[in-house]
Amino acid sequence: MSVDKAELCGSLLTWLQTFQVPYPCASPQDLNSGLAIARVLNQIDSSWFNEAWLKGISEDPGPNWRLKISKLEKILQSLVEYWQDVLGHPVLEQHLPDVSLIGEFSDPSELGKLLQLVLGCAISCEKKQEHIQRIMTLEESVQHVVMEAIQELMTKDIPDTPSPETYGNFDTQSRRYYFLSEEAEEGDELQQHCLDLERQLMLLSEEKQSLVQENAALREQMGRPEVEGAPGLTTKKLLLLQSQLEQLQEENFRLESSREDERLHCMELEREVTELQQRNQALTSLAQEAQALKDEMDELRQSSERAGQLEATLNSCRQRLGELRELRRQVRQLEERNAGHAERTRQLEDELRRAGSLRAQLETQRRQVQELQGQWQEEAMKAEKWLFECQNLEEKYESVTKEKERLLTERDSLREANEELRCAQLQPRGLTQTDPLPDPTPSGLENLAAEILPAELRETLLRLQLENKRLCQQEAADRERQEELQRHLEEANRARHGLETQHRLNQQQLLELRAQVEDLQKALQEQGGKTEDPILLKRKLEEHLQKLHEADLELQRKREYIEELEPPTDSNTARRIEELQDNLQKKDADLRAMEERYRRYVDKARKVIQTLEPKQQLPVRAPLELQALKTQLRERDVRIRHLEMDFEKSRSQREQEEKLLISAWYSMGMALDHWSGEERAPAHAQSFLAQQRLATNARRGPPGRLTSLSLRPADKH
């Protein structure tokens, strides 16, 4: 199969790029000078393509295509000599590239042939494993093309197989000897020896054929005019080939003589094999007769053993006959008893049919009761939700009413403070000013009061105004934060209320289940000897466990949400936590008592089931399942106790947080009131009467708003 040389050129260019050479190898134009190919050959086999050879090619020819062709001819000549002398394979004419097309036009097809010879050197040199591993690192398509090129090169380099006349009759004799010596053990060594001789003969014939072809090529080359500049090299090569030919002819003569000796030895061995086969046939006939006698002895032995077995069987049949009479009598008794049991079975089937209809009605009523209970729980949840919303609205209404009253009181106090402040501003004016025509309007009074104030007092008023603005902004921020905390508190209260409602419903459901267990126990006791299916009780327990598991998951989610809303506790709540822990311990004791009662109920139910089915052995797994159910119930109770403890802790933390917020707001208000009173009433600037008035104003209203009202005339001025 021939490979497209243009496609082969592209793949081999990719392969050449794996070598570390100082010249580019990306396109055919980069290789038309031969420098990169020479460097690659030096890396492949540095002993043949040595540094001295590399120096003769390392000069850059530039754009001169004749120098490029000369260098490519040197590279091709070295490649052909390497193939013939080192690898021992002549290069066929169809694999020799036209270097003139490569040097002048950078022909990809001819360059592909040249690179194919380089590839053959790489995979046949001493470092072939390294180069094969390098080929395996390429892409799959490139590997495929390279492998096809190697196969084409190898298949066409192998010479044609010699004709059968070259072997003479040795092949036929060796095959005949192989089939004759197949049965004898001594023939294996002879067969292997013949195969080795045949293989050596084939190799020698191949070498002889290649030498004949090479000799013909050399004679043809000698007939043509010698290439200028290389007559001495051709003469040396011819002498070397003649000496090799003489050595090979001597070796061929020696092998021919050894072949004749082996042929005589083979004939002797054939005669021995024939004698051994005749002897083997005689021994085989004797062995067959002995085997026939042995088979007859085995048959007689088996017959005697069978006779003994038949006698024993006859005795056992006599015994079984007596047993059969006894069994027939027992069968008649069992048939009579079976008829009575069949009648009893029909009666029980009738009772079971009636019980099945009653059980279906009971299941229907139970499902209806469960649906009604679910609806009742939903309505109860809605009622609790609306009740909680109503309480929140009432609390908001009360807080709004209180805020309204506080604002009305603050408005009245601010009005009084404004009037007193105006009086205080008009008194100094009446004492110091003697203008007979004052402005009777309020704006004139305000401007006049602002003008008669001293500079120090105006600065103080301006500073107080700025401080008032800052306090107002801080109050607004605190109010927003308080609203946000209030909103979080309402959400936490709503979640807490939902958890309490869910817990109360779970308790009610637990009580209902206990009542159902008691009712079931009473019904079972009333029925007495009637059978009852224990699957019903097991189903109830599974439904109860499923509901408890869902309730635990809901409580866990709500507890995580409450923990996100809650702030960390401080050391002041330790006493309250201890009290709550005592309460929780009491509740734990109550829950343990309830659990003990529930366990007693379950044990009683199990005993009743066992008494109702005395003949049916319960499987071993039933107590294990009951034990697993008990374990799950205990784990559920423990989780409920933990959730209740966490809920009580969170509630106490919220109460402490509310108290701390109220006390902090009150302390901050008192501190700001006191600080603003001291700032606004310096002792050296006002009289005793003015100080008393300022103290009265501070007690009546907030300092921030009073300061803003007192500074309005100054702002207008």
XYZ file of C-alpha atoms in Angstrom:
717
model
C 0.000 0.000 0.000
C 1.532 3.295 -1.180
C 1.359 6.382 1.033
C 0.669 9.859 -0.340
C 4.069 11.559 -0.205
C 2.608 15.048 0.271
C 0.597 13.896 3.299
C 3.630 11.913 4.466
C 5.752 15.072 4.220
C 3.419 16.977 6.582
C 3.367 14.168 9.153
C 7.155 13.738 9.025
C 7.595 17.496 9.461
C 5.594 17.151 12.672
C 7.871 14.270 13.673
C 11.033 16.307 12.911
C 9.817 19.073 15.233
C 10.300 16.692 18.167
C 14.107 16.912 17.648
C 15.976 19.757 19.304
C 17.647 21.399 16.300
C 18.631 25.076 15.914
C 16.848 25.362 12.546
C 13.081 25.603 11.896
C 11.252 22.499 10.655
C 7.735 23.811 10.095
C 7.519 23.822 6.265
C 9.252 22.247 3.221
C 10.985 25.606 2.554
C 12.753 25.277 5.932
C 14.249 21.909 4.888
C 15.329 22.597 1.282
C 18.803 23.665 2.466
C 19.410 20.321 4.221
C 20.822 21.865 7.421
C 17.953 20.742 9.678
C 18.006 17.214 8.180
C 21.768 16.967 8.785
C 21.302 17.960 12.437
C 18.577 15.344 12.856
C 20.797 12.629 11.308
C 23.595 13.636 13.675
C 21.236 13.108 16.637
C 20.062 9.749 15.237
C 23.545 8.193 14.808
C 26.432 10.442 15.761
C 29.022 7.723 15.006
C 28.202 7.630 11.273
C 26.943 11.175 10.780
C 29.770 12.618 12.872
C 30.908 16.188 13.463
C 33.376 16.116 10.543
C 30.581 15.162 8.163
C 28.333 17.782 9.764
C 30.898 20.566 9.274
C 30.893 19.946 5.502
C 27.142 20.665 5.404
C 26.694 23.246 8.164
C 27.389 26.278 5.936
C 24.217 28.203 5.057
C 23.801 28.275 1.229
C 21.432 31.243 1.316
C 19.168 31.682 -1.744
C 21.555 29.741 -4.055
C 19.572 26.644 -5.010
C 22.598 24.955 -6.628
C 24.437 24.881 -3.290
C 21.280 23.520 -1.666
C 21.124 20.692 -4.232
C 24.816 19.895 -3.599
C 24.249 19.620 0.154
C 21.143 17.496 -0.359
C 23.126 15.154 -2.654
C 25.735 14.698 0.098
C 22.999 13.914 2.619
C 21.326 11.426 0.242
C 24.651 9.718 -0.513
C 25.378 9.350 3.220
C 21.873 7.969 3.784
C 22.281 5.348 1.020
C 25.685 4.297 2.400
C 24.194 4.052 5.917
C 21.374 1.843 4.642
C 23.785 -0.431 2.770
C 26.742 -0.611 5.171
C 25.142 -0.265 8.623
C 21.587 -1.510 8.168
C 22.428 -4.047 5.431
C 19.463 -3.132 3.192
C 19.846 -1.645 -0.273
C 17.693 1.345 -1.163
C 15.395 0.730 -4.114
C 15.106 3.183 -6.960
C 11.529 4.085 -6.130
C 12.587 5.319 -2.664
C 15.373 7.610 -3.946
C 14.194 11.259 -4.074
C 15.026 13.871 -6.708
C 17.126 16.378 -4.731
C 17.030 18.947 -7.553
C 13.265 19.362 -7.102
C 13.742 19.651 -3.346
C 16.506 22.279 -3.545
C 14.923 24.386 -6.289
C 11.149 24.046 -5.752
C 10.831 22.462 -2.236
C 8.695 19.676 -3.710
C 6.723 17.974 -0.847
C 6.573 14.574 -2.559
C 10.343 14.280 -3.063
C 10.961 15.739 0.393
C 8.612 13.064 1.787
C 10.778 10.332 0.198
C 13.934 11.842 1.729
C 12.310 12.131 5.168
C 11.057 8.537 4.813
C 14.687 7.371 4.487
C 15.573 9.443 7.583
C 12.668 7.780 9.418
C 13.986 4.338 8.424
C 17.410 5.226 9.865
C 15.762 6.378 13.121
C 13.774 3.177 13.686
C 16.716 0.883 12.767
C 19.610 2.504 14.668
C 20.827 1.653 18.173
C 18.499 4.279 19.736
C 15.407 2.983 17.968
C 13.437 2.491 21.219
C 13.860 6.159 22.085
C 12.722 7.266 18.630
C 9.740 4.872 18.687
C 8.657 6.299 22.047
C 8.964 9.775 20.557
C 6.703 8.732 17.668
C 4.161 7.343 20.134
C 3.828 10.794 21.753
C 2.506 12.323 18.501
C -1.134 12.655 17.533
C -3.035 9.545 16.459
C -3.407 10.643 12.825
C 0.315 11.471 12.563
C 1.192 8.111 14.147
C -0.988 6.317 11.607
C 0.731 7.978 8.623
C 4.209 7.374 10.087
C 3.459 3.696 10.716
C 2.198 3.254 7.145
C 5.418 4.831 5.853
C 7.505 2.460 7.980
C 5.522 -0.562 6.749
C 5.917 0.518 3.118
C 9.642 1.003 3.606
C 10.160 -2.336 5.351
C 7.990 -4.437 3.005
C 9.609 -3.110 -0.134
C 13.123 -3.373 1.268
C 12.791 -7.112 1.980
C 14.011 -9.042 -1.099
C 11.879 -11.602 -2.852
C 11.843 -15.064 -1.341
C 14.001 -17.584 -3.244
C 12.448 -20.249 -5.412
C 12.060 -23.870 -4.286
C 14.961 -24.856 -6.567
C 17.291 -23.043 -4.184
C 16.498 -25.493 -1.452
C 16.612 -28.578 -3.633
C 14.605 -31.385 -2.094
C 15.469 -30.344 1.466
C 12.039 -28.830 2.175
C 10.235 -31.978 1.066
C 12.564 -34.205 3.069
C 12.219 -32.042 6.190
C 8.398 -32.108 5.954
C 8.395 -35.879 5.475
C 10.742 -36.290 8.413
C 8.476 -34.049 10.536
C 5.412 -36.218 9.883
C 7.339 -39.481 10.389
C 8.937 -38.393 13.694
C 5.753 -36.930 15.220
C 5.019 -40.009 17.394
C 8.548 -40.663 18.676
C 10.126 -38.666 21.493
C 13.560 -38.768 19.841
C 12.169 -36.955 16.790
C 11.591 -33.630 18.654
C 15.253 -32.728 18.798
C 15.732 -33.711 15.172
C 12.708 -31.654 14.128
C 14.040 -28.595 15.961
C 17.433 -29.078 14.379
C 15.887 -29.343 10.921
C 13.864 -26.186 11.508
C 17.006 -24.323 12.583
C 18.826 -25.502 9.477
C 15.893 -24.490 7.314
C 15.816 -21.035 8.925
C 19.573 -20.585 8.433
C 19.241 -21.680 4.825
C 16.474 -19.138 4.221
C 18.575 -16.361 5.761
C 21.571 -17.328 3.658
C 19.456 -17.471 0.527
C 18.053 -14.016 1.307
C 21.562 -12.642 1.847
C 22.675 -14.315 -1.346
C 19.781 -12.798 -3.284
C 20.501 -9.336 -1.858
C 24.176 -9.688 -2.736
C 23.262 -10.791 -6.246
C 21.050 -7.740 -6.662
C 23.710 -5.472 -5.211
C 26.351 -7.047 -7.475
C 24.112 -6.466 -10.482
C 23.582 -2.866 -9.436
C 27.322 -2.361 -8.993
C 28.055 -3.910 -12.369
C 25.487 -1.643 -13.954
C 27.050 1.291 -12.167
C 30.504 0.220 -13.338
C 29.185 0.102 -16.909
C 28.059 3.706 -16.672
C 30.527 6.601 -16.578
C 31.795 7.278 -13.077
C 30.593 10.269 -11.154
C 33.083 13.035 -10.957
C 34.797 13.375 -7.637
C 34.062 9.829 -6.309
C 36.086 7.179 -8.250
C 38.169 6.157 -5.271
C 35.141 5.661 -3.051
C 33.435 3.429 -5.645
C 36.595 1.319 -6.035
C 36.895 0.850 -2.276
C 33.241 -0.079 -2.029
C 33.596 -2.583 -4.884
C 36.604 -4.225 -3.224
C 34.730 -4.420 0.068
C 31.718 -5.989 -1.607
C 33.910 -8.518 -3.488
C 35.565 -9.612 -0.249
C 32.156 -9.951 1.400
C 30.917 -11.961 -1.601
C 33.881 -14.357 -1.351
C 33.288 -14.860 2.360
C 29.611 -15.538 1.781
C 30.405 -18.036 -0.996
C 32.770 -19.915 1.314
C 30.085 -19.941 4.013
C 27.565 -21.179 1.466
C 29.860 -24.067 0.415
C 30.399 -25.020 4.031
C 26.647 -25.036 4.687
C 26.040 -27.155 1.544
C 28.475 -29.802 2.800
C 26.890 -29.776 6.264
C 23.472 -30.088 4.605
C 24.566 -33.314 2.846
C 25.826 -34.722 6.152
C 22.553 -33.865 7.831
C 20.622 -35.466 4.973
C 22.479 -38.784 5.484
C 21.900 -38.560 9.214
C 18.232 -37.863 8.544
C 17.921 -41.010 6.406
C 19.422 -43.106 9.222
C 16.991 -41.582 11.670
C 14.106 -42.325 9.315
C 15.034 -46.005 9.293
C 15.195 -46.000 13.081
C 11.799 -44.296 13.233
C 10.306 -46.972 10.950
C 11.629 -49.728 13.212
C 10.311 -47.953 16.282
C 6.886 -47.560 14.681
C 6.681 -51.300 13.925
C 7.685 -52.105 17.492
C 5.159 -49.570 18.780
C 2.371 -51.209 16.750
C 3.165 -54.634 18.279
C 3.171 -53.191 21.782
C -0.091 -51.366 21.040
C -1.837 -54.621 20.041
C -0.658 -56.278 23.287
C -1.888 -53.297 25.310
C -5.309 -53.488 23.651
C -5.651 -57.189 24.557
C -4.688 -56.431 28.182
C -7.229 -53.607 28.309
C -9.986 -55.932 27.001
C -9.203 -58.480 29.746
C -9.249 -55.732 32.353
C -12.669 -54.549 31.138
C -14.062 -58.087 31.450
C -12.765 -58.304 35.039
C -14.428 -54.989 35.885
C -17.761 -56.168 34.455
C -17.654 -59.389 36.527
C -16.818 -57.425 39.678
C -19.732 -55.044 39.067
C -22.098 -58.013 38.530
C -21.154 -59.536 41.905
C -21.618 -56.204 43.675
C -25.021 -55.745 42.025
C -26.158 -59.218 43.192
C -25.341 -58.309 46.809
C -27.205 -55.024 46.453
C -30.284 -56.821 45.075
C -30.361 -59.203 48.070
C -30.209 -56.270 50.479
C -32.958 -54.528 48.508
C -35.180 -57.612 48.781
C -34.816 -57.657 52.567
C -35.612 -53.954 52.809
C -38.710 -54.442 50.613
C -40.022 -57.079 52.995
C -39.593 -54.719 55.920
C -41.278 -51.880 54.030
C -44.240 -54.120 53.219
C -44.947 -54.516 56.936
C -44.538 -50.775 57.435
C -46.932 -50.156 54.532
C -49.732 -52.032 56.271
C -49.243 -49.904 59.374
C -49.204 -46.731 57.282
C -52.470 -47.621 55.562
C -54.141 -47.934 58.957
C -52.743 -44.545 59.987
C -53.893 -43.012 56.689
C -57.477 -44.041 57.364
C -57.301 -42.408 60.776
C -55.787 -39.240 59.289
C -58.498 -39.056 56.634
C -61.170 -39.113 59.297
C -59.314 -36.430 61.258
C -58.776 -34.381 58.083
C -62.510 -34.334 57.383
C -63.107 -32.809 60.827
C -60.355 -30.240 60.209
C -61.836 -29.347 56.824
C -65.169 -28.612 58.445
C -63.418 -26.468 61.048
C -61.492 -24.698 58.270
C -64.693 -23.783 56.443
C -66.099 -22.319 59.610
C -62.914 -20.299 60.193
C -62.960 -19.044 56.593
C -66.503 -17.788 57.077
C -65.447 -15.980 60.237
C -62.365 -14.587 58.471
C -64.507 -13.293 55.615
C -66.790 -11.504 58.052
C -63.761 -10.146 59.929
C -62.291 -8.879 56.625
C -65.409 -6.889 55.841
C -65.406 -5.453 59.350
C -61.694 -4.611 59.026
C -62.331 -2.766 55.756
C -65.067 -0.723 57.406
C -62.770 -0.035 60.339
C -59.974 1.112 58.009
C -62.397 3.432 56.192
C -63.573 4.959 59.444
C -59.983 5.286 60.657
C -58.980 7.124 57.480
C -61.955 9.437 57.891
C -60.947 10.090 61.495
C -57.384 10.826 60.399
C -58.593 13.224 57.706
C -60.831 14.991 60.222
C -57.924 15.178 62.658
C -55.722 16.676 59.942
C -58.391 19.247 59.100
C -58.834 20.015 62.778
C -55.096 20.509 63.181
C -54.987 22.835 60.182
C -57.899 24.862 61.548
C -56.261 24.950 64.975
C -53.021 26.196 63.412
C -54.921 28.868 61.511
C -56.792 29.909 64.666
C -53.546 30.115 66.629
C -51.985 32.113 63.827
C -54.853 34.614 63.682
C -54.898 34.841 67.476
C -51.199 35.608 67.482
C -51.663 38.207 64.734
C -54.507 39.770 66.726
C -52.333 39.966 69.815
C -49.554 41.597 67.785
C -51.999 44.143 66.364
C -53.322 44.916 69.835
C -49.784 45.413 71.107
C -49.000 47.668 68.144
C -52.207 49.639 68.776
C -51.309 50.121 72.421
C -47.767 51.200 71.509
C -49.125 53.679 68.923
C -51.591 55.069 71.475
C -48.834 55.522 74.035
C -46.635 57.178 71.403
C -49.476 59.531 70.511
C -49.981 60.518 74.156
C -46.247 61.005 74.570
C -46.127 63.236 71.468
C -49.068 65.311 72.734
C -47.366 65.762 76.094
C -44.123 66.640 74.338
C -45.930 69.154 72.147
C -47.437 70.901 75.192
C -44.091 70.969 76.956
C -42.410 72.381 73.841
C -45.008 75.116 73.595
C -44.437 76.113 77.219
C -40.677 75.991 76.696
C -41.007 78.194 73.609
C -43.062 80.771 75.503
C -40.632 80.808 78.413
C -37.725 81.165 76.005
C -39.345 84.143 74.325
C -39.961 85.737 77.717
C -36.352 85.132 78.678
C -35.207 86.787 75.420
C -37.488 89.831 75.884
C -36.422 90.558 79.494
C -32.783 91.521 78.662
C -34.096 93.618 75.796
C -36.369 95.578 78.178
C -33.506 96.241 80.533
C -30.832 97.302 78.030
C -32.678 98.767 75.042
C -34.374 102.249 75.224
C -35.826 102.396 71.754
C -39.325 103.955 72.073
C -40.655 102.261 68.902
C -39.934 98.525 68.971
C -41.237 96.244 66.247
C -44.419 94.697 67.613
C -44.392 91.796 65.175
C -43.051 88.372 66.246
C -40.415 88.408 63.490
C -39.135 91.738 64.667
C -38.928 90.444 68.206
C -36.999 87.413 67.085
C -34.534 89.480 65.024
C -34.116 91.904 67.896
C -33.488 89.061 70.332
C -30.902 87.643 67.976
C -29.139 91.021 67.637
C -28.960 91.727 71.355
C -27.441 88.313 72.135
C -23.704 88.473 72.800
C -21.231 86.796 70.440
C -20.301 84.090 72.944
C -23.953 83.153 73.409
C -24.490 83.038 69.629
C -21.529 80.686 69.264
C -22.916 78.517 72.031
C -26.325 78.459 70.331
C -24.733 77.573 66.987
C -22.745 74.770 68.595
C -25.859 73.501 70.347
C -27.734 73.593 67.045
C -25.089 71.417 65.373
C -25.105 69.095 68.340
C -28.888 68.935 68.126
C -28.723 67.933 64.467
C -26.194 65.236 65.237
C -28.331 63.896 68.074
C -31.404 63.934 65.821
C -29.550 61.874 63.209
C -28.318 59.487 65.880
C -31.852 59.201 67.256
C -33.179 58.378 63.766
C -30.511 55.690 63.296
C -31.262 54.248 66.734
C -34.969 54.303 65.946
C -34.351 52.368 62.707
C -32.223 49.859 64.549
C -34.910 49.532 67.213
C -37.524 48.931 64.515
C -35.343 46.267 62.909
C -34.800 44.573 66.271
C -38.520 44.809 66.934
C -39.213 43.169 63.578
C -36.759 40.357 64.302
C -38.319 39.978 67.736
C -41.778 39.676 66.220
C -40.550 37.046 63.758
C -38.921 35.100 66.578
C -42.088 35.361 68.664
C -44.118 34.164 65.702
C -41.771 31.213 65.194
C -41.818 30.469 68.932
C -45.590 30.594 68.937
C -45.722 28.212 65.965
C -43.348 25.821 67.735
C -45.445 25.917 70.881
C -48.571 25.218 68.861
C -46.869 22.349 67.036
C -45.607 20.966 70.323
C -49.067 21.200 71.849
C -50.553 19.428 68.828
C -47.903 16.723 69.074
C -48.730 16.235 72.739
C -52.422 15.998 71.893
C -51.673 13.520 69.138
C -49.534 11.467 71.533
C -52.383 11.384 74.032
C -54.785 10.349 71.279
C -52.466 7.548 70.215
C -52.212 6.352 73.791
C -55.990 6.396 74.046
C -56.176 4.414 70.803
C -53.738 1.848 72.221
C -55.854 1.540 75.353
C -59.021 1.181 73.269
C -57.347 -1.439 71.137
C -56.223 -3.311 74.228
C -59.749 -3.239 75.642
C -61.212 -4.398 72.321
C -58.729 -7.245 72.155
C -59.551 -8.276 75.690
C -63.284 -8.218 74.864
C -62.827 -10.336 71.762
C -61.073 -13.029 73.800
C -60.061 -15.939 71.610
C -60.646 -14.213 68.269
C -57.531 -13.712 66.132
C -56.339 -10.221 65.251
C -53.752 -9.148 62.750
C -50.722 -7.477 64.479
C -49.932 -5.539 61.298
C -52.503 -2.879 62.260
C -50.680 -1.960 65.465
C -47.362 -1.963 63.657
C -48.758 0.351 60.965
C -50.011 2.752 63.641
C -46.595 2.811 65.258
C -44.916 3.488 61.900
C -47.312 6.351 61.133
C -46.735 7.806 64.584
C -42.947 7.587 64.155
C -43.184 9.238 60.731
C -45.196 12.132 62.159
C -42.771 12.522 65.046
C -39.837 12.530 62.633
C -41.453 15.274 60.558
C -42.158 17.270 63.729
C -38.523 16.879 64.800
C -37.308 18.133 61.422
C -39.637 21.146 61.614
C -38.493 21.944 65.157
C -34.857 21.627 64.076
C -35.321 24.084 61.197
C -37.133 26.587 63.398
C -34.538 26.245 66.124
C -31.765 27.018 63.611
C -33.710 30.062 62.445
C -34.151 31.253 66.058
C -30.439 30.729 66.743
C -29.626 32.974 63.777
C -31.874 35.705 65.192
C -30.662 35.408 68.772
C -27.652 37.413 70.027
C -25.032 35.718 72.216
C -25.822 35.578 75.916
C -23.815 37.388 78.538
C -22.902 36.572 82.120
C -25.902 38.420 83.603
C -28.332 35.681 82.514
C -26.640 32.826 84.421
C -29.125 32.928 87.306
C -32.082 32.894 84.952
C -30.571 29.976 83.021
C -30.187 27.950 86.229
C -33.850 28.495 87.085
C -34.876 27.458 83.589
C -32.683 24.378 83.827
C -34.463 23.353 87.029
C -37.807 23.733 85.273
C -36.530 21.723 82.343
C -35.356 18.948 84.650
C -38.850 18.748 86.083
C -40.284 18.575 82.575
C -37.756 15.877 81.698
C -38.918 13.833 84.669
C -42.517 14.204 83.500
C -41.572 13.169 79.967
C -39.680 10.134 81.267
C -42.737 9.100 83.264
C -44.883 9.494 80.145
C -42.367 7.445 78.182
C -42.448 4.712 80.814
C -46.238 4.606 80.641
C -46.074 4.435 76.831
C -43.577 1.581 77.040
C -45.876 -0.310 79.395
C -48.739 0.189 76.938
C -46.630 -1.217 74.099
C -45.607 -4.218 76.209
C -49.231 -4.889 77.109
C -50.241 -4.703 73.445
C -47.484 -7.142 72.495
C -48.553 -9.562 75.229
C -52.154 -9.363 74.041
C -51.073 -10.129 70.467
C -49.052 -13.114 71.669
C -52.006 -14.455 73.661
C -54.332 -14.035 70.665
C -52.067 -16.108 68.430
C -50.819 -19.012 70.584
C -50.381 -21.439 67.708
C -48.571 -19.080 65.350
C -44.931 -18.627 66.182
C -43.940 -15.018 65.744
C -40.800 -14.548 63.642
C -37.574 -13.695 65.359
C -37.496 -10.282 63.792
C -40.769 -9.111 65.524
C -39.108 -8.491 68.939
C -36.206 -6.909 67.091
C -38.582 -4.552 65.273
C -40.340 -3.682 68.537
C -36.970 -3.043 70.145
C -35.999 -0.807 67.203
C -39.296 1.077 67.555
C -38.663 1.564 71.260
C -35.173 2.856 70.511
C -36.549 5.306 67.956
C -39.179 6.501 70.438
C -36.515 7.073 73.073
C -34.367 8.979 70.593
C -37.382 11.051 69.556
C -38.154 11.912 73.194
C -34.538 12.883 73.775
C -34.611 15.160 70.712
C -37.882 16.723 71.884
C -36.352 17.402 75.291
C -33.302 18.999 73.669
C -35.520 21.162 71.477
C -37.593 22.248 74.475
C -34.435 23.117 76.373
C -33.135 25.138 73.428
C -36.499 26.849 73.088
C -36.584 27.808 76.769
C -33.028 29.096 76.554
C -33.829 31.197 73.505
C -36.948 32.603 75.174
C -35.010 33.541 78.317
C -32.304 35.126 76.173
C -34.877 37.206 74.311
C -36.423 38.377 77.584
C -33.018 39.349 78.943
C -32.198 41.111 75.676
C -35.431 43.130 75.821
C -34.733 44.122 79.410
C -31.173 45.143 78.540
C -32.381 47.186 75.549
C -34.952 49.000 77.687
C -32.432 49.748 80.436
C -29.823 50.860 77.879
C -32.280 53.225 76.189
C -33.332 54.654 79.516
C -29.710 55.133 80.677
C -28.726 56.725 77.365
C -31.694 59.117 77.503
C -30.876 60.181 81.053
C -27.209 60.678 80.194
C -28.027 62.770 77.110
C -30.557 64.812 79.077
C -28.059 65.535 81.808
C -25.276 66.320 79.351
C -27.427 68.676 77.260
C -28.616 70.438 80.422
C -25.064 71.073 81.539
C -23.994 72.290 78.090
C -26.899 74.688 77.704
C -26.817 76.176 81.208
C -23.320 77.497 82.085
C -23.176 79.084 85.528
C -21.183 82.181 84.512
C -23.490 83.205 81.632
C -26.930 83.020 83.229
C -28.624 83.946 86.431
C -30.160 81.661 88.999
C -33.657 82.187 87.533
C -32.498 81.236 84.015
C -30.815 78.079 85.339
C -34.037 77.042 87.070
C -36.015 77.623 83.869
C -33.574 75.553 81.827
C -33.772 72.726 84.361
C -37.583 72.846 84.155
C -37.461 72.697 80.342
C -35.067 69.746 80.471
C -37.468 67.844 82.723
C -40.467 68.611 80.499
C -39.197 67.669 77.036
C -36.367 66.129 75.012
C -33.264 68.309 74.849
C -32.726 67.943 71.116
C -36.040 69.396 70.058
C -35.899 72.225 72.672
C -32.499 73.262 71.386
C -33.730 73.272 67.796
C -36.697 75.479 68.762
C -34.501 77.915 70.674
C -32.156 78.285 67.714
C -34.787 79.023 65.065
C -34.747 82.839 65.600
C -31.001 82.878 65.171
C -31.310 80.884 61.944
C -33.886 83.307 60.576
C -31.668 86.234 61.390
